[in-house]
Tab-separated table of C-alpha atoms in Angstrom:
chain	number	residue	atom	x	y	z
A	1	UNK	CA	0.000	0.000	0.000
A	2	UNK	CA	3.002	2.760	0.764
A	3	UNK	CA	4.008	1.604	-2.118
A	4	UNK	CA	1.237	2.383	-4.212
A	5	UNK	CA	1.361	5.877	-1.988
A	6	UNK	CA	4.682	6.661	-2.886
A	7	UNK	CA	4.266	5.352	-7.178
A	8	UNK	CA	1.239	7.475	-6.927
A	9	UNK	CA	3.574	10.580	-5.416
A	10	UNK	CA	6.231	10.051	-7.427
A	11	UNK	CA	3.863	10.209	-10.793
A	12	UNK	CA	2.535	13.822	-9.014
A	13	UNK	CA	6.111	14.824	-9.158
A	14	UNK	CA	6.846	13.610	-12.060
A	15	UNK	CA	3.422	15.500	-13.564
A	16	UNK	CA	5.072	18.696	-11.831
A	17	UNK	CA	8.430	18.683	-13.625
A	18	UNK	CA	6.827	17.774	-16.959
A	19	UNK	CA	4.552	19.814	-17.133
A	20	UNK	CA	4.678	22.468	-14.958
A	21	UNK	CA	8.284	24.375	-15.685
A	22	UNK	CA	6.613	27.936	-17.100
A	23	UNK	CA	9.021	28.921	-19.120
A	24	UNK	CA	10.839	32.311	-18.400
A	25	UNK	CA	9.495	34.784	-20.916
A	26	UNK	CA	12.318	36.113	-24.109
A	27	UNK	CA	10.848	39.340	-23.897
A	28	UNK	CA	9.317	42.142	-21.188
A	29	UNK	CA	6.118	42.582	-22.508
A	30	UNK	CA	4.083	44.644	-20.044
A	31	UNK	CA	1.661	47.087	-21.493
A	32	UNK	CA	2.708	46.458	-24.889
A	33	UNK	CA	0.396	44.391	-26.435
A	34	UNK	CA	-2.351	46.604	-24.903
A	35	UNK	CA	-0.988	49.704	-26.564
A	36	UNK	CA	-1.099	47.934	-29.714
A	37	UNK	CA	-4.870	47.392	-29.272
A	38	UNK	CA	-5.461	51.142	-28.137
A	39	UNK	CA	-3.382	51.910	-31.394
A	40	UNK	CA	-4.995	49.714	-34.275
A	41	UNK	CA	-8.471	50.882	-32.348
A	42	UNK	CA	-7.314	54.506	-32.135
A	43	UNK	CA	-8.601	54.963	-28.661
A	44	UNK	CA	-4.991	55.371	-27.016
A	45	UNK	CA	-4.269	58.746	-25.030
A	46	UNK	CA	-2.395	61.371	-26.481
A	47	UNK	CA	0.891	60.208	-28.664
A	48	UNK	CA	2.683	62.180	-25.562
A	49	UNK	CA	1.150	60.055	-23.271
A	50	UNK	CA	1.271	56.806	-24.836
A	51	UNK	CA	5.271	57.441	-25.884
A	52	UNK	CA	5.814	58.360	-21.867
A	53	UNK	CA	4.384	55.106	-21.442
A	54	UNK	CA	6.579	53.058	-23.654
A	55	UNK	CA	9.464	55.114	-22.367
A	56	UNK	CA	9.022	54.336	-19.013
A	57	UNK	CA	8.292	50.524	-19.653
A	58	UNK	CA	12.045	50.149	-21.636
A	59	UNK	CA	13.729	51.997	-18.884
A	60	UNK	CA	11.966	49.218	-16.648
A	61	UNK	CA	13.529	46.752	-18.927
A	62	UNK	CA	16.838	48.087	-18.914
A	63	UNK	CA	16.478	48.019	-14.945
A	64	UNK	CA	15.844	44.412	-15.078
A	65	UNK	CA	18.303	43.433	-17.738
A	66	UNK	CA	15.391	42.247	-20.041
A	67	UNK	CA	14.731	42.392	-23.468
A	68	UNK	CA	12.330	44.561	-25.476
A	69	UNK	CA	9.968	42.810	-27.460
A	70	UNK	CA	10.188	42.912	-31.425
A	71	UNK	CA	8.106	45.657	-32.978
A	72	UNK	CA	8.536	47.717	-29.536
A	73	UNK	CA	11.062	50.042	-31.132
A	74	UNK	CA	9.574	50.282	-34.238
A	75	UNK	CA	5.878	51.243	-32.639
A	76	UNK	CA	7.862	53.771	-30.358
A	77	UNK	CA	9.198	55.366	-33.572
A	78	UNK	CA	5.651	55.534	-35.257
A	79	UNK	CA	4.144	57.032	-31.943
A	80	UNK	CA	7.171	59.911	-32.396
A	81	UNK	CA	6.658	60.068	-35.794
A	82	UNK	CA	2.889	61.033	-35.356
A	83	UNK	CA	4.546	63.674	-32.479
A	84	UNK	CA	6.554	65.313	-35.016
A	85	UNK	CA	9.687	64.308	-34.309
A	86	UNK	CA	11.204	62.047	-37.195
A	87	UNK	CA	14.587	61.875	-35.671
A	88	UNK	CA	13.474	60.410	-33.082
A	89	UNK	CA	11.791	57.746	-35.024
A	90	UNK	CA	14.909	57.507	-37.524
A	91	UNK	CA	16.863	56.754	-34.518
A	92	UNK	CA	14.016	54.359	-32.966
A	93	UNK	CA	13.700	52.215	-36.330
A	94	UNK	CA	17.613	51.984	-36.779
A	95	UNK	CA	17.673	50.726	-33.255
A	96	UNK	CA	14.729	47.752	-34.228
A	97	UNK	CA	16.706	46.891	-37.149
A	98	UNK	CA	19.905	46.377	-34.762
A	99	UNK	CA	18.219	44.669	-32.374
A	100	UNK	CA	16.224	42.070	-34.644
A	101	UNK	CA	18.185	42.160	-38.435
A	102	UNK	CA	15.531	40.235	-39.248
A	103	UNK	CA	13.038	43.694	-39.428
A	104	UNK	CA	15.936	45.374	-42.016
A	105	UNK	CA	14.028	45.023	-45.373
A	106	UNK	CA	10.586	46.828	-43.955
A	107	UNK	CA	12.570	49.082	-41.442
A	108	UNK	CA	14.517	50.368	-44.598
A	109	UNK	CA	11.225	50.773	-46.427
A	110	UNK	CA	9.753	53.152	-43.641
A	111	UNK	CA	13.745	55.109	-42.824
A	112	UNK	CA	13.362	55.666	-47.069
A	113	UNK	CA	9.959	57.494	-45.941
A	114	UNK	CA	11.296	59.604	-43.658
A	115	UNK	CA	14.123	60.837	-46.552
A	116	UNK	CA	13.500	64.531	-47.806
A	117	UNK	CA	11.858	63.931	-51.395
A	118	UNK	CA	15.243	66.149	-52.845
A	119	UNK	CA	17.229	62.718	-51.886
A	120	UNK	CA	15.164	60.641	-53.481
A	121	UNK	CA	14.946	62.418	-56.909
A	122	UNK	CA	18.992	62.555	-56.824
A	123	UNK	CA	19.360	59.258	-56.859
A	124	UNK	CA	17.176	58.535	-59.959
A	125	UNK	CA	18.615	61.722	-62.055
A	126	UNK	CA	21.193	60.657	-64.152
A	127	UNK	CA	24.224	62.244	-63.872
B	1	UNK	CA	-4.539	13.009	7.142
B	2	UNK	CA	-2.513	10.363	5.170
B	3	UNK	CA	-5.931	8.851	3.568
B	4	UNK	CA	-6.397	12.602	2.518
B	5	UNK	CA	-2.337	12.700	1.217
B	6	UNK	CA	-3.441	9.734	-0.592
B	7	UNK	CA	-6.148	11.156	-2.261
B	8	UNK	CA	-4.871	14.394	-3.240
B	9	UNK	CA	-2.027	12.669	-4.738
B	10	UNK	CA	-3.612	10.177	-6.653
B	11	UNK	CA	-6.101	13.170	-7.829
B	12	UNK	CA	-3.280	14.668	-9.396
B	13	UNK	CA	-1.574	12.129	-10.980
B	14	UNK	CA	-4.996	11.225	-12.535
B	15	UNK	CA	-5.232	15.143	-12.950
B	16	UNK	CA	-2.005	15.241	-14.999
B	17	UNK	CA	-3.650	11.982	-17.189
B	18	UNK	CA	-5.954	13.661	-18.401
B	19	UNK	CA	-4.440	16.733	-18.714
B	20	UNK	CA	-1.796	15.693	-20.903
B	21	UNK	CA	-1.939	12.439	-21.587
B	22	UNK	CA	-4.496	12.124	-24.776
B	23	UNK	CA	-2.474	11.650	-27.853
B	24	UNK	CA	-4.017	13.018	-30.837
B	25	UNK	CA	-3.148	12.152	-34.522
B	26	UNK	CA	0.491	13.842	-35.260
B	27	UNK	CA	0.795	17.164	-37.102
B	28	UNK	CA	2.408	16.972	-40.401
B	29	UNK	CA	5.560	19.221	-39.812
B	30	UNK	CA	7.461	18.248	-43.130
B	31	UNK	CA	6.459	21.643	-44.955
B	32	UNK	CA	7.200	23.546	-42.002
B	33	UNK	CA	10.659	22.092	-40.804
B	34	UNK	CA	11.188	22.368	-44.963
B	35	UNK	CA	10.878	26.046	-44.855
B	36	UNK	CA	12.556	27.607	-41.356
B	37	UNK	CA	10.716	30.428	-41.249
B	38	UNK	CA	12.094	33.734	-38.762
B	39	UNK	CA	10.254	36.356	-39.673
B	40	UNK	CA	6.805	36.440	-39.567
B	41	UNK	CA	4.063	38.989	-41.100
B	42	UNK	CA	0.716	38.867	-39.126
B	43	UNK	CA	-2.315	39.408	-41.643
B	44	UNK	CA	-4.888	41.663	-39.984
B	45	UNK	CA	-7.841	39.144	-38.745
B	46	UNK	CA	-10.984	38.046	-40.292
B	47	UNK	CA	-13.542	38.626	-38.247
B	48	UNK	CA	-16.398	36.627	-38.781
B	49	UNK	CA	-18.106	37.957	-34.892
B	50	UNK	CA	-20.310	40.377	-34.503
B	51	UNK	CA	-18.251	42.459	-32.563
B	52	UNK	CA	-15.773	44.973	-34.863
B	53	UNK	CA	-13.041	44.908	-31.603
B	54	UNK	CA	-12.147	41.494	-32.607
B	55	UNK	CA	-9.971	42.081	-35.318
B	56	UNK	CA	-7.755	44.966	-33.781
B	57	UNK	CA	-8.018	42.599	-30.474
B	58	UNK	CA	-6.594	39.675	-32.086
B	59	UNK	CA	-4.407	41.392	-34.702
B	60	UNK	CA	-2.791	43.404	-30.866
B	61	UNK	CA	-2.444	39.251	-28.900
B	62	UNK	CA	-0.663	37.765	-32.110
B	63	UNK	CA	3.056	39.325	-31.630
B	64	UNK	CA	3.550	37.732	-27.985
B	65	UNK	CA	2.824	34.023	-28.326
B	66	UNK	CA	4.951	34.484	-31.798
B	67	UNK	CA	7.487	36.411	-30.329
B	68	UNK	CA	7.842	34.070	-27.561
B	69	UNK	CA	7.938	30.977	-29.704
B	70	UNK	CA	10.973	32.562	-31.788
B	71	UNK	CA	9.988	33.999	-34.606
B	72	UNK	CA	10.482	38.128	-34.987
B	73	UNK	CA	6.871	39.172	-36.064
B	74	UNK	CA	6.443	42.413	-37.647
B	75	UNK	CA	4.949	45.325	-35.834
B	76	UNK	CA	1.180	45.245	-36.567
B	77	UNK	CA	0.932	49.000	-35.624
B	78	UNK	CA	3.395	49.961	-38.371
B	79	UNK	CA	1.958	47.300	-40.943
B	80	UNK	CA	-1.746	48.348	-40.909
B	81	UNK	CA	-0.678	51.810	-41.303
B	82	UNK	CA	1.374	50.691	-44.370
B	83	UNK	CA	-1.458	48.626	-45.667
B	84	UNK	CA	-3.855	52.165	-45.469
B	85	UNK	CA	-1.469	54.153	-47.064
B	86	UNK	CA	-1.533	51.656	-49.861
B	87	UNK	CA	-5.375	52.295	-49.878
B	88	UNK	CA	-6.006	48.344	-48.113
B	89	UNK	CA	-8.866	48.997	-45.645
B	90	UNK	CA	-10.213	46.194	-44.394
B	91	UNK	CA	-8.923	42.784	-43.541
B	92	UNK	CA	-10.714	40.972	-46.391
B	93	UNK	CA	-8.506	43.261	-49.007
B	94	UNK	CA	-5.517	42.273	-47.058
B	95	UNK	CA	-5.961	38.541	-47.103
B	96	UNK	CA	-6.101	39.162	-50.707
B	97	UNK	CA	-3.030	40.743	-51.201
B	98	UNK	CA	-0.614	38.423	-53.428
B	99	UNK	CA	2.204	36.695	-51.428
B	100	UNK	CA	5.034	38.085	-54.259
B	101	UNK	CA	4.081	41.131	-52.708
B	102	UNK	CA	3.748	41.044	-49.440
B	103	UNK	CA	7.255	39.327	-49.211
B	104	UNK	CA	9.159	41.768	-51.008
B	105	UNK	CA	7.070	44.541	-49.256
B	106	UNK	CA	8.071	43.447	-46.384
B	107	UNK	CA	10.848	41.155	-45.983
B	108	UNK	CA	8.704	38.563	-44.392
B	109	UNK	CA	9.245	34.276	-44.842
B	110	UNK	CA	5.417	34.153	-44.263
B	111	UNK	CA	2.480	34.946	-43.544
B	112	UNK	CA	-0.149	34.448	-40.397
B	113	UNK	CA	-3.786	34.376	-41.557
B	114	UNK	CA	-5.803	34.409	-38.730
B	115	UNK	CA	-10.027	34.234	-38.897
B	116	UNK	CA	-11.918	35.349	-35.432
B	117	UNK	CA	-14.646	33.094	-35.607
B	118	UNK	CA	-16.112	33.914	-32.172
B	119	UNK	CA	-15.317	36.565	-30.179
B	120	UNK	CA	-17.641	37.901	-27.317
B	121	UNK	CA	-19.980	37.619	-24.343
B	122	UNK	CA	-23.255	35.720	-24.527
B	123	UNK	CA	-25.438	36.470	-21.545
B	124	UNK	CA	-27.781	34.678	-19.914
B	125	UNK	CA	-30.457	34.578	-16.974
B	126	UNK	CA	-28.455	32.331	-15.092
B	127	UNK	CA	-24.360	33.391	-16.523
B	128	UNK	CA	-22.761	34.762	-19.023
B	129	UNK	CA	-20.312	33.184	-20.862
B	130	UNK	CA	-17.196	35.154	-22.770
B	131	UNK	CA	-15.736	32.672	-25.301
B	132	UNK	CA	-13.138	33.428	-28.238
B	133	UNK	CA	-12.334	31.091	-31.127
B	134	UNK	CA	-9.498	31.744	-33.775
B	135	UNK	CA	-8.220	30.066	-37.052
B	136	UNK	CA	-4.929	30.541	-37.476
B	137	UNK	CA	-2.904	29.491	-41.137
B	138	UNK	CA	0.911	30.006	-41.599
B	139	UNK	CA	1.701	30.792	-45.102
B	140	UNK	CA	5.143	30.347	-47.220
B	141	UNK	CA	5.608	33.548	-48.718
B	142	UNK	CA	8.109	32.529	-51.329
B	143	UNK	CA	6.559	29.185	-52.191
B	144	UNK	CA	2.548	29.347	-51.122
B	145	UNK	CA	3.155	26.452	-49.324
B	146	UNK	CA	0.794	26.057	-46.196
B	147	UNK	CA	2.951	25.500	-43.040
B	148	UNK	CA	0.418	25.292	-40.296
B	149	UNK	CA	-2.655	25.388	-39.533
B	150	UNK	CA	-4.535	25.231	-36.081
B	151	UNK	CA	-7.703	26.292	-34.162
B	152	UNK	CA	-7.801	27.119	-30.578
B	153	UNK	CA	-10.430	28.818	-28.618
B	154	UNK	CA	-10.790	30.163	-24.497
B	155	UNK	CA	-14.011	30.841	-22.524
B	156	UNK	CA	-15.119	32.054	-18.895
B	157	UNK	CA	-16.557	28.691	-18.591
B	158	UNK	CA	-13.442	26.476	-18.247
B	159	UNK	CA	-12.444	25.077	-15.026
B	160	UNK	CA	-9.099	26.149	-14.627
B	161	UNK	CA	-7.542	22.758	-14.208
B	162	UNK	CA	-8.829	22.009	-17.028
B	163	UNK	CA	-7.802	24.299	-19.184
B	164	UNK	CA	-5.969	23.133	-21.976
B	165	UNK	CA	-2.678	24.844	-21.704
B	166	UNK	CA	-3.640	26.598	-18.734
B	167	UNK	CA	-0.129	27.098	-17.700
B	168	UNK	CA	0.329	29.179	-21.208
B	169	UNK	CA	-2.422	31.278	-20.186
B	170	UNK	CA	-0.826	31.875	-16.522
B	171	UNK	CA	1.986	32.585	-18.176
B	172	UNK	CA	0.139	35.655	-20.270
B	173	UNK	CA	-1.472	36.346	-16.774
B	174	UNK	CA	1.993	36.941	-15.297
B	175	UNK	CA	3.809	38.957	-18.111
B	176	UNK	CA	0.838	41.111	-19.540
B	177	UNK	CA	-0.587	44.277	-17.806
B	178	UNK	CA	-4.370	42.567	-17.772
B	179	UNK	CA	-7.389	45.319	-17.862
B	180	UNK	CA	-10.002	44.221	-15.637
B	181	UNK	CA	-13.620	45.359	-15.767
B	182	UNK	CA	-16.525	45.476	-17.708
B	183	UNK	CA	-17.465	42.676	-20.027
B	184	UNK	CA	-15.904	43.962	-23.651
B	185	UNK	CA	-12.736	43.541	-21.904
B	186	UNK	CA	-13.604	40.201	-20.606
B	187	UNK	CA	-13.747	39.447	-24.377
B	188	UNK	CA	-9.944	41.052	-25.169
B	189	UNK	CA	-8.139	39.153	-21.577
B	190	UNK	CA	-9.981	35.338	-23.161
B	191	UNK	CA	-8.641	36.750	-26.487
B	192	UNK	CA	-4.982	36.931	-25.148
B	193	UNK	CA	-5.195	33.019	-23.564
B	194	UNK	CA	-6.877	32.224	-26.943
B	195	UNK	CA	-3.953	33.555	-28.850
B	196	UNK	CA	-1.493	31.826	-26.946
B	197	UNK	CA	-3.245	28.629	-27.480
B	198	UNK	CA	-3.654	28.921	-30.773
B	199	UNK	CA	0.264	30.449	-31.936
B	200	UNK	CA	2.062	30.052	-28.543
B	201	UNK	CA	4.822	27.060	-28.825
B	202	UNK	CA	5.817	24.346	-28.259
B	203	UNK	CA	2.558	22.646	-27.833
B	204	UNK	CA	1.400	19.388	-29.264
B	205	UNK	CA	0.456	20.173	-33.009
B	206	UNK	CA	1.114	23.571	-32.581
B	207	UNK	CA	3.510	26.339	-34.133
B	208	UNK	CA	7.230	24.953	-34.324
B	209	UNK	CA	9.455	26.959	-31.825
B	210	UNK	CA	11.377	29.908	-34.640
B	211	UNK	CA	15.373	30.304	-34.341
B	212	UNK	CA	15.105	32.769	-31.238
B	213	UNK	CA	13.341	30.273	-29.352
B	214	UNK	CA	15.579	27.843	-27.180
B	215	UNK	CA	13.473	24.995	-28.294
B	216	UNK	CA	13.731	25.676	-31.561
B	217	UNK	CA	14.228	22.784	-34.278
B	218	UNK	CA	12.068	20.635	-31.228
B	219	UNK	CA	9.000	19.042	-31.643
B	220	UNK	CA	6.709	19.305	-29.228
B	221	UNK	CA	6.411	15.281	-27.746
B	222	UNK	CA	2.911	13.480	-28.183
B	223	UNK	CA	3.627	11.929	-24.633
């Protein structure tokens, strides 16, 4: 019968280590998926608001030595973009592309955007 | 005491049975392992629900269970304003889109189709039941080739040890700032364990774990 007890325990255990080992999360998510929503539904707060948000959540990760999600940098840039500050954004969608190569082909796409039409007529003139 | 130690014990094992121990029919993974995708371009959802929150909802809980399965997924925010500039409105146009495009558009391996099919609370005299229910298809961009496919759904009316993949869900519980409150939120929070069930990995027929992912090239075991 202790026996059985102790089979029975061990399986318990067993069920524990198999199955419940949550793994530690890549990324520090916090409000970020929720100030996707309030973007794609255009409800957020004010771009100031929502950017002091998203500001104050990286310096959080920085504190705990975690990493920011993919698309965080990038949706930061947009938010500074719509602020009217496209340096900030330059720098912002440089810093995605660093952090995940992986985002290079569309970040280049939006950084081209951001070029002063001028630029882009030099380089199809033909000199 | 000990009859109760007993019990408990034996609960639990019997718990973890059913929990885990059902084996369905393996998932085809040859098209998948085939293509080793990283990068990942999230269509904006269907949304076959009454409710028009369901496709910004389930378009906003896509990016974590990817991200956190390996794959870089691009930022939604930035892609649907890139689809409006380009005069795409509405998720049906989207999902129309040719895949030549979209991958040299965007630099994506493939694409995530995802259809809402419910989304929402249903009240009654007695309760009221929130229950959400997504397709999800993982498209090849460079060959057409389907990857995945998988349907999950999450609803107020689980028993929490029951849940399939319960632990996924605390595990959105844990890391995600949830809003609390009044019932169209209840909707969003059962979209977020949905999402996870239906994209997190590894689960058992489920999306492969990407490159960033230190499972990745694992398949989840049938136990």
């Amino acid at each position: 019968m202790s026996r059985a007890l102790a089979c029975a325990a061990g399986l318990g255990l067993l069920a524990l280590v198999g199955c419940a080992q949550a793994p530690k999360p890549l990324y520090y998510w916090d409000t970020f998926p929720k100030q996707q929503y309030s973007t794609l539904l255009r409800e957020g707060g004010s771009a100031d608001e929502q950017i002091q948000l998203l500001e104050a959540q990286a310096e959080n990760a920085r504190a705990a030595h975690a990493a920011l999600p993919p698309g965080f940098r990038a949706h930061l840039g947009m938010l500074y973009l719509g602020a009217g500050n496209p340096q900030r954004a330059r720098e912002l969608w440089t810093a995605e592309k660093t952090a995940f190569p992986e985002s290079a082909a569309y970040m280049d796409r939006l950084l081209q955007r951001l070029d002063p039409p001028a630029q882009a007529g030099k380089t199809g003139s033909p000199t | 005491m000990k009859h109760f130690l007993r019990a408990a014990t034996a609960a639990a094992a019997l718990l973890m049975l059913g929990g885990c121990a059902t084996p369905p029919p393996a998932y085809d993974y040859s098209a998948f392992q085939a293509a080793r995708p990283a990068t990942l371009l999230v269509m904006p959802p269907l949304n076959e629900s009454p409710d028009i929150k369901a496709t910004p909802a389930m378009w906003s809980h896509a990016t974590l269970p990817l991200s956190e399965a390996g794959y870089y997924v691009l930022p939604v925010t930035l892609v649907n304003e890139t689809l409006r500039q380009n005069g795409v409105d509405t998720a049906a146009d989207a999902h129309g889109i040719a895949l030549d495009k979209l991958r040299d558009y965007f630099g994506a391996d493939a694409a995530v189709y995802i259809t809402v099919k419910r989304y929402g609370t249903s009240y009654a005299v007695i309760s009221s039941q929130t229950l959400v229910q997504a397709h999800a298809r993982i498209v090849d961009l460079r060959t057409g080739t389907l990857l995945w496919q998988g349907i999950a759904q999450a609803s107020s009316a689980e028993q929490q040890q029951q849940a399939q993949g319960g632990l996924v869900g605390l595990l959105v519980a844990a890391v995600v700032h949830q809003i609390i409150g009044t019932a169209t939120d209840a909707a969003y929070n059962y979209g977020g364990i949905a999402s996870n069930r239906l994209l997190g990995a590894p689960r058992v027929n489920g999306v492969l774990p990407g490159p960033r992912s230190p499972q990745h090239g694992k398949v989840a075991a049938t136990p």
